[in-house]
Coordinates of C-alpha atoms and ligand atoms in Angstrom, one line a residue:
M1 CA -34.5 -24.9 144.5
A2 CA -35.3 -21.2 144.4
G3 CA -34.4 -17.8 145.9
I4 CA -36.2 -14.8 147.3
Y5 CA -35.0 -11.2 146.6
I6 CA -36.3 -8.4 148.8
H7 CA -35.7 -4.9 147.6
I8 CA -35.2 -2.2 150.3
P9 CA -35.6 1.1 148.3
F10 CA -34.1 3.6 150.8
C11 CA -30.7 5.3 150.7
K12 CA -29.1 7.9 152.9
S13 CA -28.2 9.9 149.8
K14 CA -27.9 9.3 146.1
C15 CA -24.5 8.2 144.8
A16 CA -23.6 10.0 141.6
Y17 CA -23.4 6.9 139.4
C18 CA -26.5 5.1 140.8
N19 CA -29.0 3.8 138.4
F20 CA -31.0 1.6 140.8
F21 CA -34.4 2.4 142.1
S22 CA -34.0 4.0 145.6
L23 CA -35.3 7.1 147.4
V24 CA -33.4 9.3 149.8
S25 CA -36.4 9.9 152.1
E26 CA -37.1 7.2 154.7
K27 CA -40.6 8.6 155.5
K28 CA -42.5 5.7 154.1
I29 CA -40.5 2.9 155.8
V30 CA -43.4 1.7 158.0
E31 CA -46.0 1.8 155.1
Y32 CA -43.5 0.1 152.9
V33 CA -42.7 -2.8 155.2
D34 CA -46.5 -3.3 155.7
A35 CA -47.0 -3.5 151.9
L36 CA -44.0 -5.8 151.5
K37 CA -45.3 -8.2 154.0
K38 CA -48.7 -8.3 152.2
E39 CA -46.9 -9.0 148.9
L40 CA -45.0 -11.8 150.5
V41 CA -48.2 -13.5 151.7
A42 CA -50.1 -12.8 148.5
R43 CA -47.3 -14.4 146.4
K44 CA -46.5 -17.4 148.5
Q45 CA -47.6 -19.7 145.7
Y46 CA -45.3 -18.1 143.1
L47 CA -42.5 -20.7 143.6
G48 CA -44.9 -23.6 143.7
N49 CA -43.6 -26.4 145.9
E50 CA -39.9 -25.4 145.4
K51 CA -37.8 -25.2 148.4
V52 CA -36.1 -21.8 149.0
K53 CA -32.4 -22.0 149.4
T54 CA -31.5 -18.2 149.5
I55 CA -33.0 -14.9 150.7
Y56 CA -31.3 -11.7 149.6
F57 CA -32.0 -8.2 151.0
G58 CA -30.7 -5.9 148.3
G59 CA -31.2 -2.2 147.5
G60 CA -31.1 0.6 148.0
T61 CA -29.5 0.2 151.4
P62 CA -31.0 -2.6 153.4
S63 CA -28.7 -1.8 156.4
L64 CA -30.9 1.4 156.8
L65 CA -33.9 -0.8 157.6
P66 CA -34.3 -1.1 161.4
V67 CA -33.5 -4.7 162.5
K68 CA -37.0 -5.3 163.9
Y69 CA -38.4 -5.0 160.4
I70 CA -35.9 -7.5 159.0
D71 CA -37.0 -9.8 161.8
E72 CA -40.7 -9.3 160.9
I73 CA -40.0 -9.9 157.2
L74 CA -38.0 -13.0 157.8
G75 CA -40.8 -14.3 160.1
I76 CA -43.3 -13.9 157.2
V77 CA -40.9 -15.7 154.8
N78 CA -40.5 -18.5 157.3
D79 CA -44.3 -18.9 157.8
N80 CA -45.1 -18.8 154.1
F81 CA -42.3 -20.5 152.2
D82 CA -40.6 -23.9 152.4
L83 CA -37.0 -23.0 153.4
I84 CA -34.1 -25.4 153.4
S85 CA -32.5 -25.9 156.8
N86 CA -29.6 -23.5 156.5
P87 CA -30.5 -21.0 153.7
E88 CA -28.0 -18.4 152.6
I89 CA -29.4 -15.1 153.9
T90 CA -27.6 -12.1 152.5
L91 CA -28.0 -8.4 153.5
E92 CA -26.3 -5.6 151.6
A93 CA -24.8 -2.9 153.8
N94 CA -23.0 0.4 153.3
P95 CA -20.1 1.3 155.7
D96 CA -21.8 4.5 156.9
T97 CA -25.2 2.9 157.7
I98 CA -24.2 0.0 159.9
N99 CA -22.5 -0.5 163.3
K100 CA -21.3 -3.4 165.4
E101 CA -24.4 -3.6 167.5
Q102 CA -26.6 -3.8 164.4
L103 CA -24.4 -6.5 163.0
F104 CA -24.7 -8.6 166.1
D105 CA -28.5 -8.2 166.0
L106 CA -28.6 -9.2 162.3
K107 CA -26.5 -12.3 162.9
S108 CA -28.8 -13.3 165.7
L109 CA -31.7 -13.2 163.2
G110 CA -30.0 -15.8 161.0
I111 CA -28.4 -13.4 158.4
N112 CA -25.3 -15.3 157.5
R113 CA -23.8 -13.3 154.6
I114 CA -23.1 -9.6 154.4
S115 CA -22.3 -7.8 151.2
V116 CA -20.6 -4.5 151.8
G117 CA -20.4 -1.6 149.2
I118 CA -16.8 -0.5 149.8
Q119 CA -16.2 0.6 146.2
S120 CA -12.7 2.0 147.0
F121 CA -10.4 2.5 150.0
H122 CA -9.4 5.9 148.7
D123 CA -11.2 9.1 149.7
D124 CA -10.9 10.9 146.3
D125 CA -12.5 8.0 144.5
L126 CA -15.3 7.9 147.0
K127 CA -15.8 11.6 146.5
Y128 CA -15.9 11.2 142.7
L129 CA -18.6 8.6 143.1
D130 CA -20.4 10.7 145.8
R131 CA -20.4 7.9 148.3
K132 CA -21.1 9.1 151.8
H133 CA -18.5 6.9 153.6
D134 CA -14.8 7.4 153.7
S135 CA -11.8 5.1 153.8
K136 CA -11.9 5.0 157.6
H137 CA -15.5 3.8 157.6
A138 CA -14.6 1.2 155.0
L139 CA -11.8 -0.2 157.2
Q140 CA -13.9 0.0 160.3
I141 CA -16.7 -2.0 159.0
I142 CA -14.4 -4.8 157.9
D143 CA -13.0 -5.0 161.5
D144 CA -16.6 -5.0 162.9
L145 CA -17.7 -7.8 160.5
K146 CA -14.8 -9.9 161.5
C147 CA -15.4 -9.2 165.2
V148 CA -19.1 -10.3 164.9
G149 CA -18.0 -13.4 162.9
F150 CA -20.3 -13.7 159.9
E151 CA -20.1 -17.1 158.1
K152 CA -19.7 -15.4 154.7
L153 CA -18.6 -11.9 153.6
T154 CA -18.3 -10.2 150.3
L155 CA -17.0 -6.8 149.3
D156 CA -17.9 -4.7 146.3
L157 CA -15.2 -2.6 144.6
I158 CA -15.4 -0.4 141.5
Y159 CA -12.7 0.1 139.0
G160 CA -12.3 2.4 136.0
I161 CA -12.9 5.5 138.2
P162 CA -10.9 8.3 136.6
T163 CA -9.3 9.2 139.9
L164 CA -8.2 5.6 140.4
T165 CA -4.7 5.1 139.1
E166 CA -3.3 1.6 138.6
E167 CA -1.2 2.0 141.7
K168 CA -4.3 2.8 143.8
W169 CA -6.3 0.0 142.2
N170 CA -3.5 -2.4 143.2
K171 CA -3.6 -0.9 146.7
N172 CA -7.4 -1.6 146.9
L173 CA -6.8 -5.2 145.9
D174 CA -3.9 -5.5 148.4
I175 CA -6.3 -4.3 151.2
F176 CA -9.0 -6.7 150.0
F177 CA -6.6 -9.7 149.9
S178 CA -5.3 -8.8 153.3
T179 CA -8.8 -9.0 154.9
G180 CA -9.0 -12.7 154.1
I181 CA -12.5 -12.3 152.8
S182 CA -13.4 -15.0 150.3
H183 CA -15.7 -13.3 147.8
L184 CA -15.2 -10.1 145.7
S185 CA -17.6 -8.4 143.4
A186 CA -15.7 -5.9 141.2
Y187 CA -17.6 -3.8 138.7
A188 CA -16.3 -1.5 135.9
L189 CA -17.7 2.0 136.4
T190 CA -20.4 2.6 133.8
V191 CA -21.8 6.1 133.3
E192 CA -25.5 6.2 132.5
P193 CA -26.5 9.5 130.9
K194 CA -29.4 10.2 133.3
T195 CA -27.4 9.8 136.5
I196 CA -25.9 12.7 138.4
L197 CA -22.4 11.5 137.2
G198 CA -23.6 11.4 133.6
Q199 CA -24.8 14.9 133.9
R200 CA -21.6 16.2 135.6
I201 CA -19.4 14.6 132.9
E202 CA -21.6 16.0 130.2
K203 CA -21.2 19.5 131.7
G204 CA -17.5 19.1 131.9
D205 CA -17.4 19.2 135.7
L206 CA -15.9 15.8 136.0
Q207 CA -13.5 13.7 134.0
D208 CA -15.0 10.9 131.9
V209 CA -14.1 7.2 132.3
S210 CA -11.3 6.0 130.0
E211 CA -12.0 2.6 128.3
E212 CA -8.3 1.8 128.0
E213 CA -7.7 2.5 131.7
T214 CA -10.8 0.3 132.6
V215 CA -9.4 -2.5 130.5
R216 CA -6.0 -2.2 132.3
H217 CA -7.8 -2.3 135.7
Y218 CA -9.7 -5.4 134.6
N219 CA -6.5 -7.2 133.5
I220 CA -4.9 -6.4 136.8
L221 CA -8.0 -7.7 138.6
V222 CA -8.1 -11.0 136.7
E223 CA -4.4 -11.6 137.1
R224 CA -4.3 -10.8 140.8
T225 CA -7.5 -12.7 141.8
K226 CA -6.1 -15.7 140.0
E227 CA -2.7 -15.4 141.8
N228 CA -4.6 -15.2 145.1
G229 CA -6.6 -18.4 144.6
F230 CA -9.9 -16.8 143.5
E231 CA -12.1 -18.4 140.8
H232 CA -13.4 -15.9 138.3
Y233 CA -16.8 -17.5 138.2
E234 CA -18.8 -14.7 136.7
I235 CA -17.8 -11.5 134.8
S236 CA -17.8 -9.4 138.0
N237 CA -17.5 -12.1 140.6
F238 CA -14.6 -13.8 142.2
A239 CA -14.6 -16.4 144.9
K240 CA -12.4 -18.8 146.8
P241 CA -13.5 -22.5 146.2
G242 CA -16.8 -23.2 147.8
C243 CA -17.6 -19.5 148.5
R244 CA -19.6 -18.4 145.4
S245 CA -22.8 -16.4 146.0
Q246 CA -25.5 -19.0 146.0
H247 CA -28.2 -16.4 145.5
N248 CA -26.6 -14.7 142.5
S249 CA -25.8 -18.1 141.0
I250 CA -29.6 -18.7 140.8
Y251 CA -29.8 -15.9 138.3
W252 CA -27.0 -17.4 136.2
N253 CA -28.2 -21.0 136.5
D254 CA -31.7 -20.4 135.1
E255 CA -33.3 -21.2 138.5
N256 CA -36.5 -19.6 139.7
Y257 CA -36.7 -16.6 142.0
L258 CA -39.3 -14.3 143.5
G259 CA -38.6 -10.6 143.7
L260 CA -40.5 -8.4 146.1
G261 CA -40.7 -4.6 146.5
P262 CA -40.7 -1.8 143.9
S263 CA -38.6 -2.6 140.8
A264 CA -38.0 -6.2 141.8
H265 CA -38.0 -8.9 139.1
S266 CA -39.3 -12.4 139.4
Y267 CA -38.8 -15.5 137.2
D268 CA -40.6 -18.8 137.2
G269 CA -39.1 -20.6 134.2
N270 CA -41.8 -19.5 131.8
S271 CA -42.3 -15.8 132.5
R272 CA -40.7 -12.8 133.9
Q273 CA -42.4 -10.1 135.9
W274 CA -41.3 -6.9 137.4
N275 CA -42.9 -4.6 140.0
V276 CA -43.6 -1.0 139.4
S277 CA -40.5 1.3 140.0
N278 CA -42.4 3.8 142.2
L279 CA -42.7 3.5 146.0
T280 CA -46.0 5.4 146.3
K281 CA -47.6 3.4 143.5
Y282 CA -46.3 0.2 144.8
I283 CA -47.7 0.7 148.3
Q284 CA -51.1 1.9 146.9
L285 CA -51.4 -0.9 144.3
V286 CA -50.3 -3.7 146.6
N287 CA -52.9 -2.5 149.2
A288 CA -55.6 -2.2 146.5
D289 CA -54.8 -5.7 145.2
I290 CA -54.8 -7.4 148.6
D291 CA -58.0 -5.6 149.6
A292 CA -59.7 -6.6 146.3
D293 CA -58.7 -10.2 147.3
T294 CA -58.9 -11.6 143.7
D295 CA -56.1 -13.0 141.6
A296 CA -57.4 -11.1 138.6
D297 CA -56.4 -7.9 140.2
M298 CA -52.9 -9.0 141.1
G299 CA -51.4 -7.7 137.9
R300 CA -51.8 -4.1 138.9
Y301 CA -48.5 -3.6 140.7
Y302 CA -46.4 -5.6 138.2
E303 CA -46.0 -6.2 134.5
K304 CA -45.5 -9.7 133.2
E305 CA -44.0 -11.2 130.0
I306 CA -44.4 -14.8 128.9
L307 CA -41.1 -15.9 127.5
S308 CA -41.0 -17.5 124.0
K309 CA -38.6 -20.3 123.1
E310 CA -36.4 -17.7 121.4
D311 CA -36.4 -15.5 124.5
K312 CA -35.4 -18.4 126.7
F313 CA -32.6 -19.4 124.3
N314 CA -31.3 -15.8 124.3
E315 CA -31.5 -15.6 128.1
Y316 CA -29.6 -18.9 128.4
V317 CA -26.8 -17.7 126.0
M318 CA -26.5 -14.4 127.8
T319 CA -26.4 -15.6 131.3
S320 CA -24.3 -18.8 130.7
L321 CA -21.7 -16.9 128.8
R322 CA -21.2 -14.6 131.8
T323 CA -20.1 -17.6 133.9
S324 CA -17.1 -19.9 134.2
W325 CA -19.3 -22.9 133.5
G326 CA -20.2 -21.5 130.1
C327 CA -22.8 -22.4 127.5
N328 CA -23.5 -26.0 126.8
V329 CA -24.6 -27.0 123.2
E330 CA -26.1 -30.4 124.4
K331 CA -28.3 -28.4 126.7
I332 CA -29.3 -26.1 123.8
E333 CA -30.1 -29.1 121.6
R334 CA -32.1 -30.8 124.4
D335 CA -34.1 -27.7 125.5
Y336 CA -34.5 -25.9 122.2
G337 CA -33.8 -28.3 119.4
K338 CA -31.0 -29.1 116.8
S339 CA -31.6 -26.0 114.7
Y340 CA -30.8 -23.8 117.8
S341 CA -27.6 -25.7 118.6
D342 CA -26.5 -25.6 114.9
Y343 CA -27.2 -21.8 114.8
F344 CA -25.2 -21.3 117.9
Q345 CA -22.2 -23.4 116.8
K346 CA -22.1 -21.7 113.4
N347 CA -22.1 -18.2 115.0
V348 CA -19.5 -18.8 117.7
K349 CA -16.8 -19.8 115.2
K350 CA -15.5 -16.2 114.8
Y351 CA -15.1 -15.8 118.5
L352 CA -13.1 -19.1 118.8
E353 CA -10.8 -17.7 116.0
S354 CA -10.5 -14.3 117.7
G355 CA -9.5 -15.8 121.0
E356 CA -12.5 -14.5 122.8
M357 CA -14.0 -17.9 123.3
L358 CA -12.8 -21.4 124.1
K359 CA -14.4 -24.8 123.4
N360 CA -14.1 -27.5 126.0
F361 CA -16.0 -30.7 124.8
N362 CA -19.6 -29.4 124.4
T363 CA -19.2 -26.2 126.4
Y364 CA -18.2 -22.8 125.1
H365 CA -16.6 -20.3 127.5
L366 CA -15.6 -16.7 127.1
T367 CA -11.9 -16.2 127.7
D368 CA -10.7 -13.4 130.0
K369 CA -10.4 -11.2 126.9
G370 CA -13.9 -12.3 125.8
M371 CA -15.5 -11.5 129.2
L372 CA -14.8 -7.8 128.5
F373 CA -17.2 -7.9 125.6
A374 CA -19.6 -10.5 127.0
D375 CA -22.8 -8.4 126.4
G376 CA -21.9 -7.6 122.8
I377 CA -20.9 -11.2 122.0
A378 CA -24.0 -12.6 123.6
A379 CA -26.2 -10.1 121.6
E380 CA -24.5 -11.3 118.4
L381 CA -25.5 -14.8 119.2
F382 CA -29.1 -14.0 119.9
L383 CA -31.9 -15.3 117.7
Ligands
SF4_1 S1 -26.1 3.2 148.1 FE1 -26.3 1.9 146.3 S2 -28.5 2.0 145.8 FE2 -28.1 3.7 147.2 S3 -27.6 5.5 145.9 FE3 -25.7 4.5 146.4 S4 -25.3 3.0 144.7 FE4 -27.5 3.6 144.6

């Protein structure tokens, strides 16, 4: 089964650390929704006969999109794709761009999972990140979500912020656990040089992130989520039993997905493709392609890469090592051949010895310590 990702590239303002494709102006919303609907129809064959089990509105800030457009988009998805009877439909929201009335409307459309970018319950951390909400908004949205009664909720928190002491990080986790919400995505703050935050740090206007403090926050996170009955099922994701994100698990389980909108990625098992990261170009090119009405022209708003056997092996190693279900050598041998599984087993030895990996029958997992270096370890195991 497959998933559909829909990118909503609008934000109220740009957060200092943000490295996603989004625009602060909402001027082109109408044109954008029109192009998006055309892309949905034009790509209805992308997933073949696969049933769709998840739909995910990500961004940007999907909660900025008026509910009537979400309704129209879901209508097009429904008319053109084979959905299972109760698909997981997630919408990302920011505390300052959503209210109770909107939440009731979204629920009535069938949105059954809301992911909220809280990041911190402390105003000075939010200020450091240049988030536009404050701690009051953050607490208010949680009350509203509970009042509306969504089936599934998840919060995002960020650790490693220089203003976030260990005491404050513990307090953020206390508040999270007290909400009774069953899913948490917690990310280490990373500073990309081209972001506003990167530039502020470079100029010396803001304090840089400390790797040691980030590791301490991570250790607190791992310990406290475990104590509270959460499964650490992916590097940055923690869930109570039965509450994992079905949509994000598609990415980690090597399942197919269709991504729509500027900068969205798609995967069909043999190739990856990604749409242009420019809203004006996206709108123009989608319209030109649809008007041209030929498949030959469809490449113009996206680029595509056919994956080699080595690429697929590398992807499997990278994604599976991020998860609690780990990397299975029988699968490697079955899908890629014995030379690949031999190569993998020879190279993981040093990580077993260093305590960064564990072997359980034919499956290799990163330990909590290893998870901290997952990207580096995976890269060392690539062909
Ligand atoms: S709300 Fe999200 S996508 Fe928008 S600027 Fe902030 S971090 Fe980026």
